[in-house]
Short mmCIF file of C-alpha atoms and ligand atoms in Angstrom, two decimals:
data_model
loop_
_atom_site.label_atom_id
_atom_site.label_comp_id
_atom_site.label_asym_id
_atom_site.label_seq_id
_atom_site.Cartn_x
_atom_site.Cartn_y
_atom_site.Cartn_z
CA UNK F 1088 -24.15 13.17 -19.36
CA UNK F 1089 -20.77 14.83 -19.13
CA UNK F 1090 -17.56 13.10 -18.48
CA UNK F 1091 -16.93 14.60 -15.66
CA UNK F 1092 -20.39 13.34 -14.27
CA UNK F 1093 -20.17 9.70 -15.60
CA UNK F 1094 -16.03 9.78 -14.24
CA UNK F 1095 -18.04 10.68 -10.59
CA UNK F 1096 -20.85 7.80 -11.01
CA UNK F 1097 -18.38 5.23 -11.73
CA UNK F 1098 -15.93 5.88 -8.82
CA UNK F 1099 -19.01 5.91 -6.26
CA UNK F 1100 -19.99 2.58 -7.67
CA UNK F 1101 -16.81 1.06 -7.74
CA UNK F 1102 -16.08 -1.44 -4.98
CA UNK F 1103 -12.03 -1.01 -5.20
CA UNK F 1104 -11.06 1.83 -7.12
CA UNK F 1105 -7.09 3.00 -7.37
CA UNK F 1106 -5.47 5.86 -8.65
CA UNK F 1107 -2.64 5.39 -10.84
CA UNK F 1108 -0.16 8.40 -10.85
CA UNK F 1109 2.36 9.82 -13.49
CA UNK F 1110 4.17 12.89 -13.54
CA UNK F 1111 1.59 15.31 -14.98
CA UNK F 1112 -0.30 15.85 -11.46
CA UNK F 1113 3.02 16.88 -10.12
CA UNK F 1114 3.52 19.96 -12.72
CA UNK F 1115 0.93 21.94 -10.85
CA UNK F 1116 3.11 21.66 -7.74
CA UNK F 1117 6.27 22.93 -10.46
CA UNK F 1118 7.89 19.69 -10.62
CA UNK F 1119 9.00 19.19 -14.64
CA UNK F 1120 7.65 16.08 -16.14
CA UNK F 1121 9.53 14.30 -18.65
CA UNK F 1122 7.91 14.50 -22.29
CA UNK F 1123 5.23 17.51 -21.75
CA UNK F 1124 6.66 21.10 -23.84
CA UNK F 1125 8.54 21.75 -20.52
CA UNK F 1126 9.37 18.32 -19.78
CA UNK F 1127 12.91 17.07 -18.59
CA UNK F 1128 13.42 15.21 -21.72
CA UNK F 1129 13.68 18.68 -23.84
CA UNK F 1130 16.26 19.64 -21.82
CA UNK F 1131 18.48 16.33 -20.62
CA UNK F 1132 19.65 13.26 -22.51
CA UNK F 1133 17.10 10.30 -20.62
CA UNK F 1134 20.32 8.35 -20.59
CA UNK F 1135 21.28 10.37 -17.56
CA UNK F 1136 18.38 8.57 -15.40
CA UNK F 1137 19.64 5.08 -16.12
CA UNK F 1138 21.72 2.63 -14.32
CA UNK F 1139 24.62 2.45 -17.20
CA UNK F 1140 25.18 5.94 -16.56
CA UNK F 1141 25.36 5.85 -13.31
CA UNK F 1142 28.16 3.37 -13.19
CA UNK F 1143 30.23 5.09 -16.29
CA UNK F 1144 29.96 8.69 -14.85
CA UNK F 1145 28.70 9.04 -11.52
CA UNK F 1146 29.89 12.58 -10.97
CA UNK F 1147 27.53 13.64 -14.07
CA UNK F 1148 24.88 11.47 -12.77
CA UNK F 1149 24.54 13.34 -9.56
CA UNK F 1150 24.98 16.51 -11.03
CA UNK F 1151 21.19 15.66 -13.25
CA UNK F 1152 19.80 14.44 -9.53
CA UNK F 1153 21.49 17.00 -7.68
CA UNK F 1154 19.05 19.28 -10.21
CA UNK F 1155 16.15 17.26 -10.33
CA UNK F 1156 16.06 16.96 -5.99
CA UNK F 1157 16.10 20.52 -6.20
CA UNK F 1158 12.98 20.78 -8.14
CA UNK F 1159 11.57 18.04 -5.95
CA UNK F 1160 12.67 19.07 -2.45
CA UNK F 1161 10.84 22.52 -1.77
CA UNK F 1162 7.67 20.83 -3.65
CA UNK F 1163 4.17 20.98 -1.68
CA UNK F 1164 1.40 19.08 -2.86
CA UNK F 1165 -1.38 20.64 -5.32
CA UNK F 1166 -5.45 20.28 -5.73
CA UNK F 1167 -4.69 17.23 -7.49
CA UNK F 1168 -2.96 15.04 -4.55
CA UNK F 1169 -5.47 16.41 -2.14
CA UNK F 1170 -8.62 15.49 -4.34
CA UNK F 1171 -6.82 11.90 -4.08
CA UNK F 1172 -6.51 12.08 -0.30
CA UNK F 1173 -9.90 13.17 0.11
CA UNK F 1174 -11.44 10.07 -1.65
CA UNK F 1175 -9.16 7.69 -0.27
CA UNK F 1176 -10.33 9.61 2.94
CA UNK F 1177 -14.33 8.69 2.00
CA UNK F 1178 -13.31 5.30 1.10
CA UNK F 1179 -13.67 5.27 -2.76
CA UNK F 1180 -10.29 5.10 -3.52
CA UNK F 1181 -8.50 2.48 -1.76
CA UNK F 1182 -4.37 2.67 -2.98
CA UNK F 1183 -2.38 5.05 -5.12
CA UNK F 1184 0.06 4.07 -7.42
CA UNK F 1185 2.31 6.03 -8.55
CA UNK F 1186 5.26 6.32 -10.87
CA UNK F 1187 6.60 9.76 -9.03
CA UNK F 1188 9.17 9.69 -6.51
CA UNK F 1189 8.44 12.99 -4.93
CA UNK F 1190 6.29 11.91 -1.89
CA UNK F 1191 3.73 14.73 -2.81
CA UNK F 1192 0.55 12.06 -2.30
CA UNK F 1193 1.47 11.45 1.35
CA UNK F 1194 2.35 14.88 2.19
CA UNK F 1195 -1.28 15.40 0.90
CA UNK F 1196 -2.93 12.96 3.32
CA UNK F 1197 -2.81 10.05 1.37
CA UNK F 1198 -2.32 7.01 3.27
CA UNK F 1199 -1.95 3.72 1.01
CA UNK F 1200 0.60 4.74 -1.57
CA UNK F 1201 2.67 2.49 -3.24
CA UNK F 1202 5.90 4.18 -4.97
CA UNK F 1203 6.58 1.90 -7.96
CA UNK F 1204 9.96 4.01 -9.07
CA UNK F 1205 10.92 4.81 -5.23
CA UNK F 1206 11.29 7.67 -3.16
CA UNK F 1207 14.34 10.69 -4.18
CA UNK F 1208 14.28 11.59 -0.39
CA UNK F 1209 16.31 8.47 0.38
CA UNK F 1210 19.75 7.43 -1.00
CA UNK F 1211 21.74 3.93 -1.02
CA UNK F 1212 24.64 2.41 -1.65
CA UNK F 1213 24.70 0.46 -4.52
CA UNK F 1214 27.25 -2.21 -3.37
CA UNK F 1215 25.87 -3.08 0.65
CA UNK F 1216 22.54 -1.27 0.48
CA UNK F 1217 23.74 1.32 3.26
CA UNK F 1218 20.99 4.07 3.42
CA UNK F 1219 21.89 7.93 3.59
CA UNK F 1220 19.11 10.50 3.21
CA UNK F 1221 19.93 12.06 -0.53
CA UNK F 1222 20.22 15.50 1.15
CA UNK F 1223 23.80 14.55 2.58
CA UNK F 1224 24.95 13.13 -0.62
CA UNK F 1225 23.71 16.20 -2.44
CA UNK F 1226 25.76 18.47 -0.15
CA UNK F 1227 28.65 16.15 -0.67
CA UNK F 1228 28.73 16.32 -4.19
CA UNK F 1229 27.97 20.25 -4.13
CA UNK F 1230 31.01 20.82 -1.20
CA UNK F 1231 33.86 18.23 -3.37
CA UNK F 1232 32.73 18.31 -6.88
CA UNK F 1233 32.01 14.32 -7.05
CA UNK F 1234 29.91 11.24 -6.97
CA UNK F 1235 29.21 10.22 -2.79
CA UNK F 1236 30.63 6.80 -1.83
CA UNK F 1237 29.53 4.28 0.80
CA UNK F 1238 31.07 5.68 4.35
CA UNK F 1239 31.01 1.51 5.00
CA UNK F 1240 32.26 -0.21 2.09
CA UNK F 1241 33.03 2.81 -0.50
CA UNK F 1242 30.67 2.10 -3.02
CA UNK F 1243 28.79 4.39 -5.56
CA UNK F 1244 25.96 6.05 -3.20
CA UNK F 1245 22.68 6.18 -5.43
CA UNK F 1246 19.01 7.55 -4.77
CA UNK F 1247 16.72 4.71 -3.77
CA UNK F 1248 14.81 5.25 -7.49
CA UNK F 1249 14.58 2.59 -10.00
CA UNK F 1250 16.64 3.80 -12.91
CA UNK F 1251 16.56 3.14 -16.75
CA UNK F 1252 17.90 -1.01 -17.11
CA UNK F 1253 17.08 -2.09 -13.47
CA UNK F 1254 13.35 -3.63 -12.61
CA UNK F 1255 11.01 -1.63 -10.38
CA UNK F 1256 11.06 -3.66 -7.37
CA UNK F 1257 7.63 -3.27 -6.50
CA UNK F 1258 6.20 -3.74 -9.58
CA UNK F 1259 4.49 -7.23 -8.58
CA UNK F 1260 3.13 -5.59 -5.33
CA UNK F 1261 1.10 -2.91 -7.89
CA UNK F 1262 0.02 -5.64 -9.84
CA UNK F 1263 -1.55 -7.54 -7.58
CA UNK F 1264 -3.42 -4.52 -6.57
CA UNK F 1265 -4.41 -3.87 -10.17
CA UNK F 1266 -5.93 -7.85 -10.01
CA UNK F 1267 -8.28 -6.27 -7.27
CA UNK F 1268 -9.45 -3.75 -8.87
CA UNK F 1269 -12.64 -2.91 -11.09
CA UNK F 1270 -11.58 0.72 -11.60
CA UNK F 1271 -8.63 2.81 -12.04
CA UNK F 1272 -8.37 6.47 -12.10
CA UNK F 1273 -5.03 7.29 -13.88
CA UNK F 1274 -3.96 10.60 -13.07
CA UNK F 1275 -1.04 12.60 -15.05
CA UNK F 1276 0.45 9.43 -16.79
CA UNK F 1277 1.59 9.34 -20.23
CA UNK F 1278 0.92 5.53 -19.68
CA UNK F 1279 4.04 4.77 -22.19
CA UNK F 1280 6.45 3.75 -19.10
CA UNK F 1281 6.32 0.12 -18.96
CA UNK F 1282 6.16 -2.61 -16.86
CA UNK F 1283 4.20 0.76 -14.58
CA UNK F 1284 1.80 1.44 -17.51
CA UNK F 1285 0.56 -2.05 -17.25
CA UNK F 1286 -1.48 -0.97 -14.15
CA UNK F 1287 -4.41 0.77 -15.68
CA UNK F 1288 -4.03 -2.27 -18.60
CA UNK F 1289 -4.61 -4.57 -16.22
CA UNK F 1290 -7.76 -2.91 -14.23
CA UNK F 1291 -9.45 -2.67 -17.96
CA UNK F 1292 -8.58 -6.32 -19.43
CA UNK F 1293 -10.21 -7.78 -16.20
CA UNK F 1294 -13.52 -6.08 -16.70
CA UNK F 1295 -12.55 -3.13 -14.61
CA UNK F 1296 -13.37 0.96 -15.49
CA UNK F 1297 -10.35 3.06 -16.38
CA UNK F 1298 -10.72 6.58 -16.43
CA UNK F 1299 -7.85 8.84 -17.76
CA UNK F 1300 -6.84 12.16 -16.83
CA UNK F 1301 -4.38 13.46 -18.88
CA UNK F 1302 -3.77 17.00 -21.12
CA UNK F 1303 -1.82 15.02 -23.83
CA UNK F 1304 -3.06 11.37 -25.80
CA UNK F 1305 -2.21 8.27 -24.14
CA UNK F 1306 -1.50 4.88 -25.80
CA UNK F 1307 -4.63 3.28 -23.54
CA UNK F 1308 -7.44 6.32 -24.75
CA UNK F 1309 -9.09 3.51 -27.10
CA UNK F 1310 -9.49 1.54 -24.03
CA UNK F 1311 -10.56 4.13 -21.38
CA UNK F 1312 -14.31 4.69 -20.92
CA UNK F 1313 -13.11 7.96 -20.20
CA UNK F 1314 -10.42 10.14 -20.98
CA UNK F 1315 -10.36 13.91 -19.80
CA UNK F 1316 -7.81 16.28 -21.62
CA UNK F 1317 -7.74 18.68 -18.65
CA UNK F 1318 -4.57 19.94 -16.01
CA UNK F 1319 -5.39 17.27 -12.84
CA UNK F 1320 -6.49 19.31 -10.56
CA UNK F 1321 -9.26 20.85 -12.23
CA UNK F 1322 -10.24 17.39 -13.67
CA UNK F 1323 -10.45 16.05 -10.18
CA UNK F 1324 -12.20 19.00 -8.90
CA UNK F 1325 -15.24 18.95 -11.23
CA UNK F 1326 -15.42 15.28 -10.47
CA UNK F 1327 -15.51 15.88 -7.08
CA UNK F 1328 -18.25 18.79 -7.44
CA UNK F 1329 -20.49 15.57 -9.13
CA UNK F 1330 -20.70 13.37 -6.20
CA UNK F 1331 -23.93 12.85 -4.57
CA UNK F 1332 -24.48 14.51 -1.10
CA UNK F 1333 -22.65 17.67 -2.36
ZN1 ZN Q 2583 28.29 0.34 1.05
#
């Protein structure tokens, strides 16, 4: 039996399967990832993406999101997120978690999606948690040249992401998904992003299936009962093309 066939028998016999999400299924909708041959990472210092930055150069910080919003903003949802929408839709996959902050799964239908890193569209202050969508601080620093501040208290204005040094907030929330589980799809995930990558760890350890869907290695391939080196959307196609009743 093919992968692709055994990936589609072992989602239809799951009895709470989740997709877990990284960056890769979002390249097919032109959104750079971060370590792929085009990835972010070739082309900007990471450092830029964490919290110490933030605070010692805000002007340059918002100059790498005012780029990376850009990329994200005029984005609409590939094969991939709709394959995802469509099982959640026939009730085989029950949550997707994902690592991307470009609200691509619930523009493609997807209904339980839990954003571990956040969501780009939204900005805060980092001082009294005032929200501003991130388009009006992107225009602000595009108009004057610098970093937003708070229109309340004057604080550093920052997208509502989880940045390099600070804890994803809803980390605990995936997790105790994960303990549900006995299978996880991980989609476009390098799977080297942790606490996130503990997800798919955590499905596996407790007896669960994880499948892996990725076009580079992972650190959790020795793991996987399956691992597909193929672009996400035709990965999730084929699998879909397997189900019984088709
Ligand atoms: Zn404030």
């Amino acid at each position: 039996m093919d992968s692709y066939k055994i990936a589609a028998k072992l989602l239809q016999g799951a009895r709470h399967a989740i997709a877990f999400t990284g960056a890769g299924i979002s390249t097919e909708s032109n959104i750079p990832d971060f370590r792929g041959t085009q990835g972010l990472w070739k082309r900007f210092d990471p450092r830029m993406a964490s919290r110490g930055y933030f605070l010692e150069d805000p002007n340059g910080f918002w100059q790498f999101y005012a780029k990376r919003y850009e990329y994200i903003v005029g984005a609409e949802p590939n094969a991939a997120h709709k394959a995802l929408s469509l099982l959640e839709e026939e009730g085989i996959i029950k949550s997707v978690i994902t690592q991307n902050i470009d609200r691509l799964h619930s523009k493609a239908g997807s209904k339980s999606v839990l954003e571990v890193h956040g969501d780009i569209m939204m900005s805060r202050c980092d001082c009294c948690g005032e929200q501003v969508p991130t388009v009006e601080c992107i225009k602000f620093y595009r108009d004057s040249g610098s970093a937003p501040t708070c229109g309340k208290c004057q604080g550093g204005l920052r997208p509502s992401i989880v940045l390099f040094e600070e804890p994803p907030d809803l980390i605990e929330a995936a997790f105790n998904i994960a303990h549900r589980s006995d299978l996880c799809l991980s989609v476009g995930s390098s799977l080297c992003v942790y606490p996130a990558a503990m997800v798919p760890e955590i499905v596996k350890r407790r007896g669960g299936h994880l499948i892996i869907i990725n076009y580079d290695p992972t650190p959790l391939d020795g793991i996987a009962d399956i691992v597909i080196r193929e672009k996400a959307s035709a990965a999730l196609e084929a699998i879909l093309k397997e189900f019984d009743g088709r």
